[in-house]
Structure formats: structure tokens, C-alpha cells
């Protein structure tokens, strides 16, 4: 039957012109391999998709064409299924609010969804590093190697153009020809990152003054002290206490007292550099850590600078009160290392000396005022505190100046609380404490630090006796 037919009759009418072009090309090139996209007639009138491999021959002076036709019906079905699946995938990606793109091994962009075009404007380059970053070569943070090794990688990237932060998932995508492309999905997480930053800042920031709180100060200061030690540079710590805050609160109201604390924060920001660690670590207590290789005379210079800015503020703002700050400054020489706690205790004692000198004109601190110099002593498990509304709160440590207690709730800084300190079933003393810090502890509890105030002679004597006993046990 075939011997009675012409070659073009083996193909549908609409494809016969294509067949003629194939033969013309074969005449020029001599060989054609893997020609697909055409269908061949069957004896029953149907058609079958074929792939043609053809070559031109000369035998005995005659020209012949040798053609091998392979039925690719199954391959076409698989390709059509993959194409259908790819179109379905593309439809899904087109509808996504997240930005999506696909690139090949050579960074060539194969697909970009509408959300991506809207976010990153028009296409500016055929390769991803040209399009995203305006670079001439691949980016150092690219996850191409991991993805083409079969891994799915999740990471974050901040656009230098828009400042937005994106959560990116890069995953391998298998193509119909067996090759691998990289599918990337970008989700805008800028709002979430901003919220996370605010939460982190709130955890270490004093809500009233905007300075660091006690937790924030110790977190940053400990790290800075380590750096200073490694570099061999001296650093200094300034400890300050706002004078007469109780008088301001009692006569002008707590709102005015809060304003006084805010004013101190503003003055400290003006006085010190951004690199210095400035904090409000208690109700009326502030501290600053300086690490700029301070010299032995730096303390006096700092104190004069603070007092000068304080006077300028008092003269210019017209507040119904005059700000006054007691200051203690101490320096840590790298040749004589000291801990941050020791540095705070020394500066605190010097500050208190300054406060007493203002009130009495005496240089020597009275014996009872040396409570600030006493280090805290760890108490045993038999010591508890009974607070207003709560009993059986474990006492962690104790000094003549204050106490640290595990509490079932967070206490507001500056609030006063009456407490009974107990050893087993016996009352040891009754004190009034002011909250200087309250932080999250373990198992849903909080750790709260109190500074003793209004301690009468009787309760002070009981406390001194207890401290003496604990010191002896140590």
C-alpha cells in the first residue's frame, strides 16, 4: 500500500507543507535528528504523533532519504499531563498574594506571578540577580547550590530598595524534561518584624523615660564589659539618684513626679553619646556605662557636665520644681578587673555619699547609711515573705538595703509594699519596700526587687541581726 503513495500523503493536509520544508532542510544539512510536532497518518485514517530522525543517502548514484519514525503517543500524553499540571500550578501561583518566581540553573527567570510584578515593578533583567539587585553576578546569599542539590531552604531577606523584609522559601521544582528549576515564594513579614522589634524593645525599655530598664541595662552592659576587657580599655559607670522625688510626688502629684523622671531621661540623652548605655534601673535611680577608654579624671568631668546641663534645664523649662541629682562615678581599670555588680555597688555608695553630703555637709556616711555597701546574701529555703495579698513568697537574697523575692505577679516599679519576712513559722521583721524592678522568672512566676524604706529602729535592728546571722553562716 505504501508503494502506491507519495510521501506527503502520509501526513494530514494541514501538515504537508511542514513536511516539504523538512525535506528541503534535509537536502541542505544531510541529517535531521529529533524532529517532533507533526503527526503521521494511519491506515485506518487516524493519526499518531511521531518523532523523525532522517538522513540523506546516495546509493549507486541515486539519492535516497532514510527516515525513522518513532511513535511518541505516550510521551505526548505525559507531556500534555505535565503541561496541564504546570498550567494548573501557574494558575494557583498567579492567584497567590505572596510573590512567586521560578528560575533555572543559570539564574534565568522562567516565571514571575502578578503579585511579584506589582511588588518589584517591571522586569529589568532576564536573570534574577539583575532583576532583584541590579548585580552583574550571582548574590552571595543565594541558596541556589542547596536547592539544586534537592534541599528546601527557608530564610529571610530585606530589600535594600523598599526596606521591606521577606520570609523566603526556596524549593526545587522538577520539569517535564527532568531538569530542575528553583521555585521561590516570598511573603512580606515587615509588619511582623516591626512588631517583634517593638516587643523586644519593650522588654528592655523603661516605659516612662524611654531609656533602658534594669533588665536591658544588664543585658547590654555585661556584653560591653566583656568587649572592654578583651580590648584592654578602661570603662566607667555613673550612678545617679533624683533628689526629692518623694517631695515632688507628695506636694505636686505623681504626674509631676513622672515628668521629673522624664526630664532626667532627656538630660541624660543630651549629656551622653548614643554609644553609651543609659538606663533607669529603679524608681528614681539612673545609671550610665561609658566604654570610651576613660581616664582617671573622667568622673569629675562627667559630674560637672551633668550638673551644667541640669542647671540649663532648670533655668529654661520653668518647671514648678528644680531638678537635683546625686552622682557617683567609678572607673574600672583593665589591669584591675572588676565585675559589673562591684562597679555598681561602688558607684552607688559614692552617689549616696554625695546625697548625704548635700543634706548634712558631712563627708563620712553614717553607719546606718552604709546599707548600700553591703553585698546581698543568699537566704535558705526556709525564708519567705508575706506581701499584701500573697504569703509564702520565697526570699532569694537579702541585704540591709533591700530584698529580692519570687512573686506570683509582676509589680509596678515605684510602688510601695508592706512585707513580713519570716523564717519558718516565725516572724523576723516587718518592713516597707519600694519596687525597683520586677522581671519574669521561671514557671510563670516573677522575681521582684524591693528597696527598704521607712524602716524603724526596731525593724532595722531585727534586720541587722538577721544579716549578721546569715553572714556568720556564710
XYZ file of C-alpha atoms in Angstrom:
474
model
C 0.000 0.000 0.000
C 2.824 2.411 0.846
C 4.495 1.781 -2.549
C 1.496 3.317 -4.255
C 1.629 6.549 -2.149
C 3.643 9.742 -2.199
C 5.466 10.758 0.976
C 3.258 13.791 1.680
C 0.200 11.566 1.635
C 1.419 10.022 4.888
C 0.575 13.298 6.660
C -2.588 15.322 7.189
C -3.200 18.020 4.573
C -2.550 20.854 7.068
C 0.936 19.427 7.839
C 2.091 18.580 4.300
C 3.734 21.985 3.838
C 5.734 21.370 7.021
C 6.889 18.017 5.603
C 8.117 19.710 2.409
C 10.134 22.201 4.477
C 11.672 19.313 6.422
C 12.841 17.683 3.166
C 14.270 20.976 1.898
C 16.180 21.388 5.166
C 17.339 17.751 4.930
C 18.736 18.445 1.442
C 20.884 21.251 2.878
C 22.005 19.677 6.151
C 22.155 15.985 5.289
C 20.847 14.912 8.705
C 17.953 15.910 10.987
C 17.510 14.485 14.461
C 14.547 14.592 16.837
C 12.006 16.418 14.660
C 8.725 16.396 16.569
C 5.443 18.242 16.458
C 3.920 16.521 13.451
C 1.508 13.592 13.104
C 1.594 10.674 10.688
C -1.457 9.044 9.049
C -2.512 5.536 9.993
C -4.070 3.052 7.628
C -7.418 3.481 9.396
C -7.403 7.257 8.735
C -6.336 8.243 12.203
C -3.078 9.972 13.100
C -0.259 9.298 15.538
C 2.311 11.846 16.839
C 5.807 10.957 15.692
C 9.423 11.972 16.145
C 11.505 11.845 12.970
C 15.217 11.131 12.581
C 16.172 11.451 8.892
C 19.316 11.455 6.749
C 20.136 11.859 3.039
C 21.932 8.953 1.328
C 23.458 8.185 -2.079
C 23.486 4.589 -3.249
C 24.610 3.557 -6.748
C 24.432 7.154 -7.887
C 20.864 7.535 -6.680
C 19.681 9.903 -3.883
C 17.622 8.405 -1.106
C 16.093 9.637 2.135
C 16.196 7.397 5.175
C 13.586 8.190 7.824
C 13.000 6.565 11.199
C 9.596 7.375 12.727
C 9.034 6.797 16.428
C 5.538 6.722 17.899
C 5.611 9.263 20.777
C 1.961 8.953 21.800
C 2.776 8.000 25.392
C 5.411 10.731 25.649
C 2.952 13.299 24.305
C 0.348 12.165 26.800
C 2.866 12.538 29.615
C 3.931 15.952 28.342
C 0.318 17.050 27.998
C -0.365 15.875 31.551
C 2.686 17.732 32.821
C 1.703 20.800 30.834
C -1.804 20.628 32.263
C -0.359 20.264 35.765
C 2.061 23.122 35.099
C -0.791 25.316 33.878
C -2.757 24.390 36.982
C 0.252 25.254 39.151
C 0.706 28.521 37.279
C -2.967 29.352 37.830
C -2.541 28.761 41.556
C 0.659 30.827 41.699
C -0.969 33.631 39.699
C -3.752 33.836 42.285
C -1.408 33.949 45.281
C -0.907 37.151 47.269
C 2.664 36.085 48.023
C 5.364 36.946 45.485
C 6.492 33.919 43.448
C 9.176 33.387 40.823
C 10.897 30.425 39.102
C 14.488 30.412 37.801
C 16.613 27.804 36.048
C 20.123 26.627 36.882
C 21.642 29.559 35.014
C 19.598 32.120 37.016
C 17.286 32.687 34.036
C 13.779 33.816 35.059
C 11.151 31.333 33.829
C 8.101 32.700 35.630
C 7.003 35.642 37.780
C 3.494 35.924 39.227
C 1.389 39.129 39.170
C 1.969 39.822 42.881
C 5.715 39.778 42.267
C 5.443 42.190 39.335
C 3.319 44.522 41.423
C 5.820 44.489 44.300
C 9.032 44.765 42.274
C 7.848 46.719 39.207
C 8.637 45.788 35.592
C 11.188 43.208 34.511
C 14.652 44.796 34.381
C 16.798 41.774 33.513
C 16.453 38.193 32.373
C 18.460 36.820 35.302
C 17.346 37.018 38.920
C 20.384 38.848 40.313
C 19.968 41.507 37.606
C 16.258 41.813 38.294
C 16.319 41.931 42.093
C 19.614 43.510 42.979
C 20.992 45.213 39.862
C 24.087 42.998 40.110
C 26.251 41.625 37.320
C 26.904 38.316 39.048
C 25.167 35.971 41.492
C 24.436 37.132 45.046
C 26.487 35.792 47.976
C 23.321 34.924 49.951
C 21.790 32.917 47.067
C 20.503 29.446 48.039
C 20.960 28.079 44.502
C 23.509 25.394 45.496
C 21.306 23.917 48.252
C 18.151 23.954 46.109
C 19.735 22.233 43.100
C 21.081 19.604 45.473
C 17.444 18.826 46.336
C 17.028 20.832 49.565
C 14.217 23.200 50.534
C 15.625 26.301 52.250
C 13.792 28.901 54.341
C 15.428 32.253 55.060
C 14.771 35.993 55.441
C 15.788 38.817 53.139
C 15.423 42.597 53.449
C 15.108 44.574 50.213
C 17.594 47.429 50.020
C 15.200 49.284 47.714
C 11.960 49.164 49.700
C 13.279 48.287 53.158
C 10.682 45.509 53.389
C 11.537 42.184 54.996
C 10.504 38.934 53.285
C 10.268 35.344 54.501
C 11.524 33.236 51.568
C 11.024 29.540 50.814
C 13.317 28.217 48.018
C 12.471 24.706 46.819
C 13.404 22.511 43.821
C 10.783 22.143 41.054
C 11.062 19.199 38.630
C 10.315 19.973 34.964
C 8.868 17.654 32.286
C 12.306 17.149 30.691
C 13.787 16.022 34.019
C 15.591 19.285 34.678
C 15.287 21.180 37.964
C 14.223 24.794 38.485
C 14.130 26.819 41.666
C 10.701 27.898 42.927
C 10.841 30.825 45.361
C 7.914 32.129 47.441
C 8.337 35.498 49.170
C 5.986 36.615 51.947
C 6.105 40.194 53.235
C 6.743 39.969 57.011
C 7.669 43.620 57.543
C 4.782 44.273 59.941
C 5.558 41.129 61.922
C 9.260 42.002 62.178
C 8.368 45.533 63.267
C 6.050 44.125 65.941
C 8.755 41.689 67.092
C 11.235 44.550 67.344
C 8.773 46.596 69.405
C 8.156 43.647 71.731
C 11.903 43.127 72.201
C 12.406 46.829 72.814
C 9.531 46.881 75.309
C 11.160 44.049 77.259
C 14.323 46.087 77.816
C 12.895 49.622 77.749
C 11.548 51.744 80.588
C 8.030 52.753 79.539
C 8.166 56.172 81.245
C 11.507 57.616 80.126
C 12.213 55.549 77.021
C 15.642 54.629 78.433
C 16.748 51.053 79.032
C 15.207 49.367 82.073
C 17.162 47.306 84.616
C 16.955 44.123 82.531
C 18.009 45.978 79.377
C 20.925 47.640 81.150
C 22.377 44.398 82.497
C 21.834 42.629 79.151
C 23.803 45.232 77.174
C 26.252 46.303 79.876
C 27.516 42.766 80.570
C 28.298 42.357 76.881
C 30.004 45.750 76.714
C 32.117 44.968 79.785
C 33.361 41.762 78.099
C 34.308 43.713 74.970
C 36.128 46.349 77.027
C 38.096 43.663 78.859
C 39.166 41.990 75.615
C 40.279 45.319 74.149
C 42.106 46.315 77.344
C 40.238 49.622 77.638
C 39.086 51.195 80.884
C 35.390 51.919 81.316
C 33.358 53.940 83.783
C 29.952 53.730 85.408
C 27.845 56.674 86.564
C 25.162 56.052 89.212
C 22.560 58.801 89.752
C 19.604 59.354 92.028
C 16.946 62.034 91.540
C 16.790 64.069 94.745
C 13.494 64.880 96.464
C 11.253 62.779 94.199
C 9.052 61.859 97.166
C 8.623 65.556 97.993
C 7.636 66.296 94.378
C 5.125 63.432 94.382
C 3.654 64.443 97.764
C 3.331 68.173 97.030
C 2.777 68.337 93.252
C 1.353 64.905 92.472
C 2.661 61.746 90.863
C 2.047 63.075 87.350
C 4.528 65.874 88.045
C 6.888 63.322 89.590
C 6.701 61.285 86.383
C 7.522 64.433 84.417
C 10.599 64.979 86.589
C 11.795 61.459 85.769
C 11.193 62.072 82.052
C 13.175 65.308 82.308
C 16.131 63.463 83.830
C 15.999 60.983 80.946
C 16.068 63.843 78.437
C 19.040 65.485 80.179
C 20.993 62.213 80.188
C 20.366 61.722 76.465
C 21.743 65.198 75.794
C 24.733 64.652 78.038
C 25.940 61.252 76.835
C 26.662 59.692 73.453
C 24.408 57.244 71.645
C 27.063 54.549 72.189
C 26.825 54.937 75.992
C 24.398 52.601 77.787
C 21.856 54.768 79.637
C 19.202 53.220 81.880
C 16.647 53.857 84.576
C 17.223 50.878 86.845
C 14.936 51.835 89.725
C 12.190 54.240 90.728
C 14.453 57.314 90.927
C 17.801 55.731 90.079
C 19.676 56.022 86.781
C 22.964 54.632 85.535
C 25.246 55.072 82.519
C 28.077 52.819 81.314
C 30.808 54.543 79.281
C 33.372 52.465 77.392
C 35.396 55.091 75.519
C 38.682 54.271 77.319
C 38.019 56.730 80.138
C 40.883 58.318 82.094
C 41.091 58.621 85.907
C 39.770 62.200 85.839
C 36.751 61.396 83.701
C 34.370 61.087 86.676
C 34.720 64.709 87.756
C 34.322 65.897 84.160
C 31.155 63.859 83.745
C 29.675 65.150 87.009
C 30.349 68.770 86.010
C 28.857 68.201 82.572
C 25.670 66.684 84.053
C 25.309 69.500 86.597
C 25.825 72.122 83.871
C 23.093 70.608 81.685
C 20.890 70.268 84.760
C 21.200 73.977 85.590
C 20.498 74.992 81.984
C 17.381 72.826 82.027
C 16.134 74.286 85.317
C 16.613 77.835 84.032
C 14.955 77.283 80.645
C 11.970 74.997 81.304
C 10.175 76.821 84.110
C 9.049 73.675 85.923
C 7.323 74.017 89.350
C 10.320 72.134 90.773
C 14.108 72.236 90.436
C 15.831 69.075 89.359
C 18.695 67.903 91.534
C 20.718 64.731 91.006
C 23.172 62.998 93.324
C 26.005 61.418 91.341
C 28.569 58.681 91.944
C 31.144 57.784 89.302
C 33.637 54.932 89.372
C 36.159 53.598 86.864
C 37.319 50.065 86.116
C 40.945 49.732 85.035
C 41.649 46.662 82.840
C 44.734 45.994 84.983
C 42.437 45.509 87.994
C 39.346 43.714 86.631
C 36.053 44.073 88.473
C 32.555 42.767 87.948
C 29.651 44.920 86.850
C 27.958 44.287 90.208
C 31.045 45.520 92.107
C 31.190 48.570 89.890
C 27.525 49.330 90.587
C 27.989 48.926 94.337
C 30.975 51.283 94.375
C 29.249 53.911 92.260
C 26.045 53.546 94.304
C 27.977 54.125 97.541
C 29.696 57.203 96.100
C 26.338 58.520 94.917
C 24.836 58.018 98.356
C 27.838 59.772 99.899
C 27.145 62.694 97.574
C 23.485 62.738 98.643
C 24.339 62.696 102.371
C 26.929 65.428 101.881
C 24.253 67.619 100.252
C 21.933 67.147 103.217
C 24.367 67.219 106.155
C 27.585 68.745 104.849
C 29.453 65.719 106.215
C 31.843 63.645 104.134
C 31.520 60.460 106.203
C 28.450 58.354 105.709
C 26.663 57.488 108.979
C 26.900 53.833 109.956
C 23.253 53.107 109.158
C 23.639 54.562 105.645
C 26.265 52.004 104.684
C 23.451 49.632 103.756
C 24.264 50.264 100.101
C 27.771 48.894 100.528
C 26.563 45.572 101.923
C 26.522 42.803 99.360
C 23.435 40.685 99.034
C 23.388 37.419 100.969
C 21.682 34.296 99.645
C 18.982 33.063 102.006
C 17.959 29.487 102.675
C 14.733 27.848 101.542
C 13.185 28.437 104.998
C 12.985 32.215 104.388
C 9.723 33.532 102.931
C 7.975 36.882 102.692
C 4.343 37.707 103.307
C 3.258 40.506 100.976
C -0.074 42.252 100.801
C -2.406 39.616 99.332
C 0.299 36.959 98.995
C 2.006 34.688 101.509
C 4.819 32.169 101.355
C 6.813 34.036 98.681
C 10.398 32.607 98.621
C 13.165 35.081 99.532
C 16.097 34.767 97.126
C 18.583 37.188 98.699
C 18.703 39.941 101.280
C 20.753 42.943 102.387
C 20.304 45.871 104.749
C 19.214 47.928 101.768
C 16.794 45.643 100.001
C 15.404 42.207 99.242
C 14.733 40.012 96.200
C 11.554 37.877 96.294
C 9.831 35.393 93.961
C 6.320 36.809 93.484
C 3.221 35.366 91.756
C 2.655 38.603 89.814
C 4.611 41.486 88.291
C 4.794 44.618 90.474
C 4.881 48.168 89.092
C 8.199 49.948 89.532
C 7.996 52.585 92.258
C 5.036 51.029 94.082
C 5.325 50.519 97.851
C 4.522 47.265 99.629
C 4.449 46.240 103.292
C 6.014 42.848 103.939
C 6.711 40.416 106.745
C 9.941 38.462 106.499
C 9.566 35.014 108.026
C 11.937 32.200 108.891
C 9.874 29.054 109.027
C 6.852 29.812 111.249
C 8.484 32.798 112.985
C 8.222 36.464 112.020
C 11.684 38.011 111.723
C 10.791 41.619 110.904
C 8.225 43.842 109.230
C 9.447 46.245 106.516
C 8.138 48.554 103.816
C 9.767 48.195 100.411
C 9.649 50.154 97.143
C 9.718 48.100 93.921
C 12.843 48.894 91.895
C 12.453 46.119 89.333
C 10.195 43.206 88.510
C 11.051 40.651 85.824
C 9.714 37.341 84.529
C 11.151 34.339 86.337
C 10.540 30.608 85.878
C 7.348 28.545 85.817
C 5.097 31.569 85.309
C 6.439 33.434 88.339
C 8.222 36.773 88.668
C 11.305 37.936 90.530
C 10.868 41.325 92.214
C 13.460 43.549 93.863
C 12.481 45.895 96.715
C 14.438 48.717 98.308
C 13.666 49.129 102.040
C 12.268 52.429 103.237
C 10.665 53.869 106.409
C 12.418 51.168 108.425
C 12.050 51.956 112.144
C 14.792 51.335 114.693
C 13.151 48.118 115.876
C 12.714 46.592 112.429
C 16.181 47.789 111.383
C 17.691 46.146 114.436
C 15.936 42.868 113.626
C 17.179 43.090 110.050
C 20.769 43.819 111.112
C 20.654 40.847 113.483
C 19.359 38.591 110.695
C 22.048 39.818 108.267
C 24.729 39.181 110.878
C 23.490 35.631 111.389
C 23.451 34.945 107.661
C 26.930 36.392 107.232
C 28.194 34.149 110.012
C 26.637 31.127 108.297
C 28.381 32.062 105.054
